[in-house]
Tab-separated table of C-alpha atoms in Angstrom:
chain	number	residue	atom	x	y	z
A	1	UNK	CA	54.880	-22.667	42.014
A	2	UNK	CA	52.073	-24.069	39.916
A	3	UNK	CA	52.648	-26.202	36.832
A	4	UNK	CA	49.889	-26.755	34.302
A	5	UNK	CA	49.665	-30.433	33.519
A	6	UNK	CA	48.233	-32.087	30.406
A	7	UNK	CA	47.971	-35.820	29.849
A	8	UNK	CA	47.108	-37.526	26.564
A	9	UNK	CA	46.121	-40.891	25.147
A	10	UNK	CA	46.303	-43.718	27.620
A	11	UNK	CA	47.639	-41.419	30.340
A	12	UNK	CA	44.295	-39.622	30.602
A	13	UNK	CA	43.145	-42.752	32.412
A	14	UNK	CA	45.777	-42.316	35.138
A	15	UNK	CA	46.309	-38.604	35.567
A	16	UNK	CA	43.290	-36.743	36.827
A	17	UNK	CA	44.670	-33.342	37.763
A	18	UNK	CA	45.650	-30.446	35.530
A	19	UNK	CA	47.607	-28.410	38.063
A	20	UNK	CA	50.551	-29.534	40.222
A	21	UNK	CA	52.111	-27.435	43.009
A	22	UNK	CA	55.906	-27.765	43.233
A	23	UNK	CA	58.578	-25.928	45.239
A	24	UNK	CA	60.029	-22.930	43.348
A	25	UNK	CA	62.972	-23.998	41.168
A	26	UNK	CA	61.685	-27.545	40.694
A	27	UNK	CA	62.618	-29.361	37.513
A	28	UNK	CA	60.986	-32.015	35.324
A	29	UNK	CA	62.501	-34.873	37.337
A	30	UNK	CA	60.925	-33.438	40.492
A	31	UNK	CA	57.585	-33.213	38.697
A	32	UNK	CA	57.796	-36.844	37.581
A	33	UNK	CA	58.623	-37.953	41.148
A	34	UNK	CA	55.653	-36.003	42.463
A	35	UNK	CA	53.347	-37.451	39.780
A	36	UNK	CA	54.492	-40.997	40.479
A	37	UNK	CA	53.705	-40.449	44.130
A	38	UNK	CA	50.220	-39.233	43.221
A	39	UNK	CA	49.675	-41.870	40.501
A	40	UNK	CA	51.788	-44.979	41.096
A	41	UNK	CA	50.504	-46.562	37.847
A	42	UNK	CA	52.453	-43.912	35.938
A	43	UNK	CA	55.807	-45.550	36.733
A	44	UNK	CA	55.105	-48.446	34.361
A	45	UNK	CA	54.083	-46.222	31.448
A	46	UNK	CA	56.152	-45.053	28.504
A	47	UNK	CA	55.869	-41.382	27.637
A	48	UNK	CA	57.723	-38.288	26.524
A	49	UNK	CA	57.535	-34.923	28.269
A	50	UNK	CA	56.886	-31.630	26.499
A	51	UNK	CA	57.367	-28.312	28.244
A	52	UNK	CA	55.422	-25.527	26.570
A	53	UNK	CA	54.936	-27.743	23.498
A	54	UNK	CA	58.636	-28.666	23.078
A	55	UNK	CA	59.657	-32.212	23.927
A	56	UNK	CA	62.636	-32.509	26.241
A	57	UNK	CA	65.275	-35.229	26.244
A	58	UNK	CA	66.853	-34.474	29.636
A	59	UNK	CA	65.946	-33.026	33.017
A	60	UNK	CA	64.791	-29.456	32.486
A	61	UNK	CA	63.910	-26.573	34.760
A	62	UNK	CA	60.300	-25.512	35.196
A	63	UNK	CA	58.833	-22.088	35.850
A	64	UNK	CA	55.629	-20.780	37.347
A	65	UNK	CA	52.897	-21.401	34.796
A	66	UNK	CA	54.932	-23.837	32.631
A	67	UNK	CA	52.662	-26.239	30.750
A	68	UNK	CA	53.966	-29.774	30.993
A	69	UNK	CA	52.432	-32.429	28.741
A	70	UNK	CA	52.868	-36.180	29.146
A	71	UNK	CA	52.825	-37.814	25.725
A	72	UNK	CA	52.509	-41.586	25.304
A	73	UNK	CA	53.826	-43.053	22.023
A	74	UNK	CA	52.033	-41.384	19.127
A	75	UNK	CA	49.572	-43.452	17.096
A	76	UNK	CA	48.039	-41.123	14.553
A	77	UNK	CA	47.304	-41.887	10.920
B	1	UNK	CA	60.974	-17.835	14.094
B	2	UNK	CA	57.719	-17.980	12.252
B	3	UNK	CA	54.907	-16.281	14.109
B	4	UNK	CA	52.278	-17.048	11.483
B	5	UNK	CA	49.371	-19.049	12.882
B	6	UNK	CA	49.853	-22.677	11.804
B	7	UNK	CA	47.415	-24.070	9.235
B	8	UNK	CA	44.753	-26.352	10.679
B	9	UNK	CA	45.002	-29.992	9.607
B	10	UNK	CA	42.311	-31.509	11.811
B	11	UNK	CA	38.826	-32.398	10.777
B	12	UNK	CA	36.061	-33.873	12.946
B	13	UNK	CA	35.233	-37.492	11.981
B	14	UNK	CA	36.085	-39.319	8.742
B	15	UNK	CA	37.502	-37.666	5.622
B	16	UNK	CA	35.045	-38.238	2.788
B	17	UNK	CA	36.093	-39.598	-0.627
B	18	UNK	CA	34.080	-36.800	-2.235
B	19	UNK	CA	36.194	-34.219	-0.375
B	20	UNK	CA	39.321	-35.939	-1.716
B	21	UNK	CA	37.906	-35.778	-5.260
B	22	UNK	CA	37.162	-32.059	-4.804
B	23	UNK	CA	40.688	-31.432	-3.464
B	24	UNK	CA	42.114	-33.061	-6.612
B	25	UNK	CA	39.809	-31.024	-8.885
B	26	UNK	CA	41.001	-27.759	-7.319
B	27	UNK	CA	44.501	-28.369	-8.721
B	28	UNK	CA	43.501	-28.376	-12.403
B	29	UNK	CA	44.128	-24.640	-12.617
B	30	UNK	CA	47.786	-25.120	-11.561
B	31	UNK	CA	49.164	-26.036	-14.924
B	32	UNK	CA	52.760	-26.370	-13.744
B	33	UNK	CA	51.779	-29.493	-11.772
B	34	UNK	CA	52.658	-32.762	-13.485
B	35	UNK	CA	52.301	-35.236	-10.625
B	36	UNK	CA	50.190	-35.717	-7.525
B	37	UNK	CA	50.922	-38.288	-4.843
B	38	UNK	CA	48.191	-39.105	-2.325
B	39	UNK	CA	48.299	-41.249	0.769
B	40	UNK	CA	45.101	-42.294	2.529
B	41	UNK	CA	44.972	-44.034	5.877
B	42	UNK	CA	41.861	-46.166	6.248
B	43	UNK	CA	40.706	-47.607	9.579
B	44	UNK	CA	41.226	-51.387	9.555
B	45	UNK	CA	38.874	-53.704	11.413
B	46	UNK	CA	41.794	-55.513	13.030
B	47	UNK	CA	41.151	-58.498	15.248
B	48	UNK	CA	42.799	-58.018	18.648
B	49	UNK	CA	42.445	-60.760	21.304
B	50	UNK	CA	39.412	-62.115	19.497
B	51	UNK	CA	37.613	-58.758	19.241
B	52	UNK	CA	37.084	-56.756	16.072
B	53	UNK	CA	37.917	-53.036	15.793
B	54	UNK	CA	34.773	-51.103	14.870
B	55	UNK	CA	36.241	-47.598	14.952
B	56	UNK	CA	39.201	-45.520	16.080
B	57	UNK	CA	38.705	-42.488	18.309
B	58	UNK	CA	41.474	-39.952	17.650
B	59	UNK	CA	42.657	-37.245	20.039
B	60	UNK	CA	45.522	-34.791	19.753
B	61	UNK	CA	47.494	-32.156	21.589
B	62	UNK	CA	46.306	-29.688	19.037
B	63	UNK	CA	48.477	-26.629	19.727
B	64	UNK	CA	51.624	-28.763	19.698
B	65	UNK	CA	50.540	-30.836	16.688
B	66	UNK	CA	49.869	-27.792	14.546
B	67	UNK	CA	53.225	-26.233	15.422
B	68	UNK	CA	54.971	-29.546	14.704
B	69	UNK	CA	53.137	-29.911	11.383
B	70	UNK	CA	54.142	-26.387	10.421
B	71	UNK	CA	57.810	-27.194	11.103
B	72	UNK	CA	57.577	-30.475	9.154
B	73	UNK	CA	55.918	-28.601	6.261
B	74	UNK	CA	58.691	-25.992	6.113
B	75	UNK	CA	61.437	-28.643	6.214
B	76	UNK	CA	59.727	-30.623	3.500
B	77	UNK	CA	59.365	-27.634	1.177
B	78	UNK	CA	63.075	-26.921	1.634
B	79	UNK	CA	63.970	-30.500	0.685
B	80	UNK	CA	61.550	-31.208	-2.178
B	81	UNK	CA	60.501	-29.121	-5.182
B	82	UNK	CA	56.821	-29.207	-4.287
B	83	UNK	CA	54.072	-27.040	-5.707
B	84	UNK	CA	51.793	-27.662	-2.732
B	85	UNK	CA	50.998	-30.001	0.123
B	86	UNK	CA	47.743	-30.618	1.968
B	87	UNK	CA	47.329	-32.695	5.126
B	88	UNK	CA	44.063	-33.699	6.772
B	89	UNK	CA	43.846	-35.839	9.913
B	90	UNK	CA	40.628	-36.940	11.603
B	91	UNK	CA	39.784	-36.314	15.240
B	92	UNK	CA	37.033	-38.130	17.112
B	93	UNK	CA	35.484	-41.332	15.936
B	94	UNK	CA	36.213	-42.842	12.518
B	95	UNK	CA	34.526	-46.135	11.635
B	96	UNK	CA	36.394	-49.093	10.137
B	97	UNK	CA	36.527	-48.666	6.353
B	98	UNK	CA	36.572	-44.859	6.607
B	99	UNK	CA	39.514	-42.582	5.976
B	100	UNK	CA	41.321	-40.839	8.856
B	101	UNK	CA	44.438	-39.465	7.133
B	102	UNK	CA	44.757	-37.729	3.763
B	103	UNK	CA	48.187	-36.562	2.597
B	104	UNK	CA	48.384	-34.830	-0.778
B	105	UNK	CA	51.604	-33.563	-2.414
B	106	UNK	CA	51.907	-32.035	-5.880
B	107	UNK	CA	54.946	-31.151	-7.985
B	108	UNK	CA	56.038	-30.563	-11.550
B	109	UNK	CA	57.718	-33.954	-11.602
B	110	UNK	CA	56.824	-37.261	-10.023
B	111	UNK	CA	59.923	-37.931	-7.880
B	112	UNK	CA	59.386	-34.860	-5.711
B	113	UNK	CA	55.665	-35.554	-5.240
B	114	UNK	CA	56.139	-39.276	-4.469
B	115	UNK	CA	59.176	-38.916	-2.212
B	116	UNK	CA	57.739	-35.996	-0.248
B	117	UNK	CA	54.431	-37.808	0.291
B	118	UNK	CA	56.147	-40.950	1.576
B	119	UNK	CA	58.441	-38.893	3.841
B	120	UNK	CA	55.664	-36.822	5.424
B	121	UNK	CA	53.520	-39.905	6.079
B	122	UNK	CA	56.392	-41.416	8.115
B	123	UNK	CA	56.844	-38.150	10.011
B	124	UNK	CA	53.145	-37.888	10.779
B	125	UNK	CA	53.090	-41.446	12.160
B	126	UNK	CA	56.248	-40.929	14.234
B	127	UNK	CA	56.194	-37.300	15.320
B	128	UNK	CA	52.677	-35.901	15.374
B	129	UNK	CA	51.091	-35.923	18.849
B	130	UNK	CA	47.943	-37.828	17.929
B	131	UNK	CA	46.565	-40.892	19.687
B	132	UNK	CA	44.186	-43.510	18.377
B	133	UNK	CA	41.935	-45.536	20.647
B	134	UNK	CA	40.684	-48.658	18.910
B	135	UNK	CA	37.046	-49.213	19.858
B	136	UNK	CA	35.752	-52.749	19.601
B	137	UNK	CA	32.259	-53.765	18.591
B	138	UNK	CA	31.339	-54.221	22.292
B	139	UNK	CA	32.603	-50.663	23.046
B	140	UNK	CA	35.621	-51.913	24.974
B	141	UNK	CA	38.886	-50.477	23.644
B	142	UNK	CA	42.614	-50.836	23.082
B	143	UNK	CA	45.162	-48.036	22.642
B	144	UNK	CA	46.517	-48.216	19.100
B	145	UNK	CA	50.283	-48.547	18.542
B	146	UNK	CA	51.961	-47.524	15.305
B	147	UNK	CA	54.350	-49.838	13.494
B	148	UNK	CA	57.077	-49.111	10.989
B	149	UNK	CA	55.213	-50.843	8.166
C	1	UNK	CA	50.629	-68.947	-19.573
C	2	UNK	CA	47.640	-66.947	-18.584
C	3	UNK	CA	44.927	-66.955	-21.238
C	4	UNK	CA	42.581	-64.730	-19.315
C	5	UNK	CA	41.683	-61.565	-21.253
C	6	UNK	CA	43.750	-58.715	-19.794
C	7	UNK	CA	41.861	-56.057	-17.850
C	8	UNK	CA	41.329	-52.803	-19.747
C	9	UNK	CA	43.191	-49.793	-18.383
C	10	UNK	CA	42.408	-47.228	-21.080
C	11	UNK	CA	39.817	-44.540	-20.910
C	12	UNK	CA	38.962	-41.988	-23.617
C	13	UNK	CA	39.956	-38.444	-22.614
C	14	UNK	CA	40.752	-37.114	-19.151
C	15	UNK	CA	40.203	-39.010	-15.894
C	16	UNK	CA	37.797	-36.977	-13.760
C	17	UNK	CA	38.491	-36.148	-10.105
C	18	UNK	CA	34.932	-37.301	-9.281
C	19	UNK	CA	35.748	-40.748	-10.735
C	20	UNK	CA	38.814	-40.876	-8.481
C	21	UNK	CA	36.669	-39.975	-5.466
C	22	UNK	CA	34.218	-42.749	-6.384
C	23	UNK	CA	37.059	-45.265	-6.776
C	24	UNK	CA	38.262	-44.409	-3.279
C	25	UNK	CA	34.724	-44.725	-1.836
C	26	UNK	CA	34.342	-48.247	-3.275
C	27	UNK	CA	37.111	-49.472	-0.966
C	28	UNK	CA	35.352	-48.663	2.302
C	29	UNK	CA	33.810	-52.127	2.387
C	30	UNK	CA	37.276	-53.750	2.356
C	31	UNK	CA	38.002	-53.443	6.034
C	32	UNK	CA	41.383	-55.183	5.868
C	33	UNK	CA	42.768	-52.184	3.951
C	34	UNK	CA	44.765	-49.762	6.089
C	35	UNK	CA	46.557	-47.735	3.415
C	36	UNK	CA	45.944	-46.428	-0.078
C	37	UNK	CA	48.610	-44.855	-2.274
C	38	UNK	CA	47.497	-42.913	-5.330
C	39	UNK	CA	49.546	-41.394	-8.113
C	40	UNK	CA	47.994	-38.947	-10.567
C	41	UNK	CA	49.682	-37.685	-13.712
C	42	UNK	CA	48.437	-34.251	-14.688
C	43	UNK	CA	49.138	-32.676	-18.096
C	44	UNK	CA	51.573	-29.774	-17.630
C	45	UNK	CA	51.408	-26.716	-19.841
C	46	UNK	CA	55.150	-26.877	-20.502
C	47	UNK	CA	56.815	-24.180	-22.566
C	48	UNK	CA	58.762	-25.734	-25.472
C	49	UNK	CA	60.630	-23.442	-27.880
C	50	UNK	CA	58.442	-20.522	-26.847
C	51	UNK	CA	55.155	-22.368	-27.326
C	52	UNK	CA	52.828	-23.542	-24.565
C	53	UNK	CA	51.437	-27.071	-24.373
C	54	UNK	CA	47.626	-26.935	-24.454
C	55	UNK	CA	46.954	-30.704	-24.433
C	56	UNK	CA	48.510	-34.121	-24.897
C	57	UNK	CA	47.082	-36.558	-27.413
C	58	UNK	CA	47.784	-40.134	-26.238
C	59	UNK	CA	47.920	-43.222	-28.470
C	60	UNK	CA	48.810	-46.810	-27.637
C	61	UNK	CA	49.510	-50.229	-29.095
C	62	UNK	CA	46.537	-51.458	-27.136
C	63	UNK	CA	46.835	-55.265	-27.474
C	64	UNK	CA	50.506	-55.134	-26.456
C	65	UNK	CA	49.951	-52.566	-23.691
C	66	UNK	CA	47.207	-54.618	-22.035
C	67	UNK	CA	49.308	-57.791	-22.136
C	68	UNK	CA	52.290	-55.899	-20.716
C	69	UNK	CA	50.151	-54.345	-17.968
C	70	UNK	CA	48.818	-57.777	-17.061
C	71	UNK	CA	52.382	-59.109	-16.681
C	72	UNK	CA	53.425	-56.091	-14.612
C	73	UNK	CA	50.344	-56.552	-12.419
C	74	UNK	CA	51.149	-60.205	-11.738
C	75	UNK	CA	54.778	-59.470	-10.904
C	76	UNK	CA	53.756	-56.656	-8.585
C	77	UNK	CA	51.250	-58.809	-6.674
C	78	UNK	CA	53.987	-61.429	-6.210
C	79	UNK	CA	56.362	-58.824	-4.790
C	80	UNK	CA	54.047	-56.696	-2.610
C	81	UNK	CA	51.292	-57.660	-0.157
C	82	UNK	CA	48.621	-55.701	-1.975
C	83	UNK	CA	44.883	-55.933	-1.491
C	84	UNK	CA	44.166	-54.417	-4.902
C	85	UNK	CA	45.517	-52.252	-7.670
C	86	UNK	CA	43.719	-50.125	-10.258
C	87	UNK	CA	45.315	-48.406	-13.225
C	88	UNK	CA	43.667	-45.931	-15.580
C	89	UNK	CA	45.432	-44.256	-18.504
C	90	UNK	CA	43.887	-41.774	-20.883
C	91	UNK	CA	43.838	-42.114	-24.655
C	92	UNK	CA	43.100	-39.238	-27.037
C	93	UNK	CA	43.266	-35.627	-26.072
C	94	UNK	CA	43.735	-34.486	-22.467
C	95	UNK	CA	43.922	-30.743	-21.799
C	96	UNK	CA	46.618	-29.144	-19.634
C	97	UNK	CA	45.512	-29.298	-15.997
C	98	UNK	CA	43.567	-32.529	-16.526
C	99	UNK	CA	44.555	-35.989	-15.326
C	100	UNK	CA	45.826	-38.643	-17.750
C	101	UNK	CA	47.156	-41.321	-15.389
C	102	UNK	CA	45.600	-42.701	-12.213
C	103	UNK	CA	47.430	-45.429	-10.282
C	104	UNK	CA	45.771	-46.726	-7.103
C	105	UNK	CA	47.250	-49.384	-4.780
C	106	UNK	CA	45.789	-50.581	-1.498
C	107	UNK	CA	47.182	-52.783	1.246
C	108	UNK	CA	46.822	-53.591	4.920
C	109	UNK	CA	49.978	-51.629	5.687
C	110	UNK	CA	51.441	-48.492	4.186
C	111	UNK	CA	54.844	-49.737	2.987
C	112	UNK	CA	53.333	-52.210	0.512
C	113	UNK	CA	50.846	-49.674	-0.851
C	114	UNK	CA	53.422	-46.846	-1.166
C	115	UNK	CA	56.253	-48.963	-2.594
C	116	UNK	CA	54.037	-50.794	-5.094
C	117	UNK	CA	52.496	-47.555	-6.330
C	118	UNK	CA	55.900	-45.916	-6.867
C	119	UNK	CA	57.205	-49.038	-8.612
C	120	UNK	CA	54.316	-49.428	-11.005
C	121	UNK	CA	54.408	-45.735	-11.974
C	122	UNK	CA	58.046	-46.162	-13.057
C	123	UNK	CA	57.177	-49.288	-15.033
C	124	UNK	CA	54.250	-47.586	-16.756
C	125	UNK	CA	56.460	-44.670	-17.815
C	126	UNK	CA	59.290	-46.960	-19.010
C	127	UNK	CA	57.590	-50.067	-20.380
C	128	UNK	CA	54.023	-49.344	-21.458
C	129	UNK	CA	53.672	-48.751	-25.209
C	130	UNK	CA	51.922	-45.390	-25.005
C	131	UNK	CA	52.892	-42.220	-26.831
C	132	UNK	CA	52.042	-38.631	-25.966
C	133	UNK	CA	51.928	-35.915	-28.587
C	134	UNK	CA	52.124	-32.476	-26.987
C	135	UNK	CA	49.751	-30.150	-28.804
C	136	UNK	CA	50.531	-26.440	-28.608
C	137	UNK	CA	48.001	-23.652	-28.482
C	138	UNK	CA	48.493	-23.068	-32.248
C	139	UNK	CA	47.782	-26.792	-32.922
C	140	UNK	CA	51.397	-27.494	-33.902
C	141	UNK	CA	52.912	-30.351	-31.869
C	142	UNK	CA	55.948	-32.020	-30.319
C	143	UNK	CA	56.375	-35.701	-29.449
C	144	UNK	CA	56.638	-36.008	-25.674
C	145	UNK	CA	59.675	-37.699	-24.138
C	146	UNK	CA	59.633	-39.209	-20.651
C	147	UNK	CA	62.315	-38.400	-18.120
C	148	UNK	CA	63.478	-40.284	-15.049
C	149	UNK	CA	62.130	-37.621	-12.698
D	1	UNK	CA	55.726	-63.742	-47.607
D	2	UNK	CA	53.676	-60.888	-46.198
D	3	UNK	CA	54.475	-59.146	-42.922
D	4	UNK	CA	51.866	-57.030	-41.146
D	5	UNK	CA	53.444	-53.726	-40.150
D	6	UNK	CA	52.360	-51.355	-37.411
D	7	UNK	CA	53.993	-48.039	-36.629
D	8	UNK	CA	53.335	-45.888	-33.563
D	9	UNK	CA	53.971	-42.426	-32.199
D	10	UNK	CA	56.275	-40.314	-34.295
D	11	UNK	CA	56.874	-43.168	-36.753
D	12	UNK	CA	53.276	-42.917	-37.995
D	13	UNK	CA	54.498	-39.801	-39.801
D	14	UNK	CA	57.094	-41.771	-41.770
D	15	UNK	CA	55.654	-45.230	-42.343
D	16	UNK	CA	52.583	-45.284	-44.498
D	17	UNK	CA	52.111	-48.970	-45.324
D	18	UNK	CA	50.749	-51.744	-43.153
D	19	UNK	CA	51.923	-54.689	-45.264
D	20	UNK	CA	55.464	-55.486	-46.472
D	21	UNK	CA	56.311	-58.301	-48.882
D	22	UNK	CA	59.613	-60.073	-48.087
D	23	UNK	CA	61.314	-63.234	-49.442
D	24	UNK	CA	60.366	-66.360	-47.507
D	25	UNK	CA	62.699	-66.877	-44.536
D	26	UNK	CA	63.475	-63.176	-44.158
D	27	UNK	CA	64.344	-61.875	-40.703
D	28	UNK	CA	63.875	-58.612	-38.816
D	29	UNK	CA	67.173	-57.155	-40.114
D	30	UNK	CA	65.940	-57.761	-43.682
D	31	UNK	CA	62.680	-56.025	-42.856
D	32	UNK	CA	64.488	-53.017	-41.423
D	33	UNK	CA	66.688	-52.767	-44.552
D	34	UNK	CA	63.612	-52.946	-46.746
D	35	UNK	CA	61.816	-50.281	-44.660
D	36	UNK	CA	64.826	-47.949	-44.736
D	37	UNK	CA	64.879	-48.291	-48.531
D	38	UNK	CA	61.156	-47.370	-48.654
D	39	UNK	CA	61.411	-44.660	-45.959
D	40	UNK	CA	64.941	-43.191	-45.725
D	41	UNK	CA	63.901	-40.921	-42.808
D	42	UNK	CA	63.524	-44.061	-40.671
D	43	UNK	CA	67.304	-44.546	-40.423
D	44	UNK	CA	67.663	-41.545	-38.097
D	45	UNK	CA	64.894	-42.644	-35.746
D	46	UNK	CA	65.156	-44.510	-32.471
D	47	UNK	CA	62.716	-47.386	-32.005
D	48	UNK	CA	62.296	-50.921	-30.702
D	49	UNK	CA	60.792	-53.765	-32.690
D	50	UNK	CA	58.059	-56.042	-31.400
D	51	UNK	CA	57.118	-59.250	-33.214
D	52	UNK	CA	53.644	-60.417	-32.329
D	53	UNK	CA	53.614	-58.069	-29.324
D	54	UNK	CA	56.962	-59.228	-27.888
D	55	UNK	CA	59.907	-56.852	-28.156
D	56	UNK	CA	63.093	-58.357	-29.595
D	57	UNK	CA	66.650	-57.493	-28.698
D	58	UNK	CA	68.427	-59.226	-31.613
D	59	UNK	CA	67.807	-60.216	-35.232
D	60	UNK	CA	64.832	-62.579	-35.284
D	61	UNK	CA	63.169	-64.725	-37.936
D	62	UNK	CA	59.827	-63.701	-39.379
D	63	UNK	CA	56.992	-65.857	-40.659
D	64	UNK	CA	54.114	-65.352	-43.058
D	65	UNK	CA	51.569	-63.174	-41.259
D	66	UNK	CA	53.900	-62.029	-38.439
D	67	UNK	CA	52.886	-58.668	-37.034
D	68	UNK	CA	55.883	-56.389	-36.655
D	69	UNK	CA	55.489	-53.195	-34.684
D	70	UNK	CA	57.937	-50.276	-34.650
D	71	UNK	CA	57.873	-48.631	-31.239
D	72	UNK	CA	59.520	-45.250	-30.617
D	73	UNK	CA	60.492	-44.472	-26.994
D	74	UNK	CA	57.392	-44.681	-24.801
D	75	UNK	CA	56.018	-41.489	-23.352
D	76	UNK	CA	52.871	-42.450	-21.474
D	77	UNK	CA	51.714	-41.141	-18.111
């Protein structure tokens, strides 16, 4: 299945794709593993994950067409 | 669930002092308002590793930020007896000395306006998906980090 | 003892939103400022015994008020890491919907600006010798009393 | 001796003089008694006293030319 990927802030410098192909039934942990394989620099970075605009606090299932965003610490204002 | 389209809070570039003055003036017809509390974030020309910040370039995850802001707004109106609240956050480049955040709460009495303004500023800093990239005078940069002060 | 002449804080009539905008704009050259906190008191058209407040007429014991304000200013600057503070209070008649108090604190970081602004507003309400006479639409009046909210 | 008197706020409606003659050595309690004799409505009013711009919290001596201000509860802002 295809996952839409969005990176923000500092992570835009590491992540260069906006689509990731994963086996059907993959979850957010699987996505992170795949991304770290593609972009080893990601492992050292601090970020939260949002699936379809909701941040998650534990491993969460993904579906075809889910939009996953990687959010480094916010620094607005 | 609230399906209403969230109110936009983002504005391209700096927020002008004249716009702030006009926002204040618009409230003179609301004669039940007794107190306004305003917070303005101004870009500091911080010195980082010997280089001076000339501007901050702001980006956001807009769809998520507007939904989040809408939730924060609803929670705030449940907690405080506000007449109204207006939030404006810059996107793109804002030069040092210019204003990038304008929070404006109004109420009949001062405690609600002051407390709500202080509370929403903390929430914006901590929970709104916005990122600031501090641009130095030589165009190199540093990703901004927010502090609790 | 400080023999310096205290800074004037009083202005005749309402404080205009354009003046507030101009005050904000003047701070863009101070590039160590990161946060401004503003409090505005707006005259409410309260209903008292069936009559509606049309204006407040403010008077003061000016010599004492300016000395008191100077002391409060010095204490505040000792307590909070402020860059600057500006206070403007109306005298004479201010119509409902217009602004009679403008408190403006600036600092490098938000906590100092926000906390100092909230603190000085409370002190102004409690300790500054100023009296408001609420004038009704029929020109009868009621002496205003301040509350803790 | 002569005391300069200033009234503010609501008390401007009661107190109509700005000079009070008192025996030499009189204190603020004596002034209040004298004022309540002149203006009986004053007894029911709440106010603080300032001598030469400083509020007092107890009976205080007065001197020739002292300025005494009667301050009803403040209501600025």
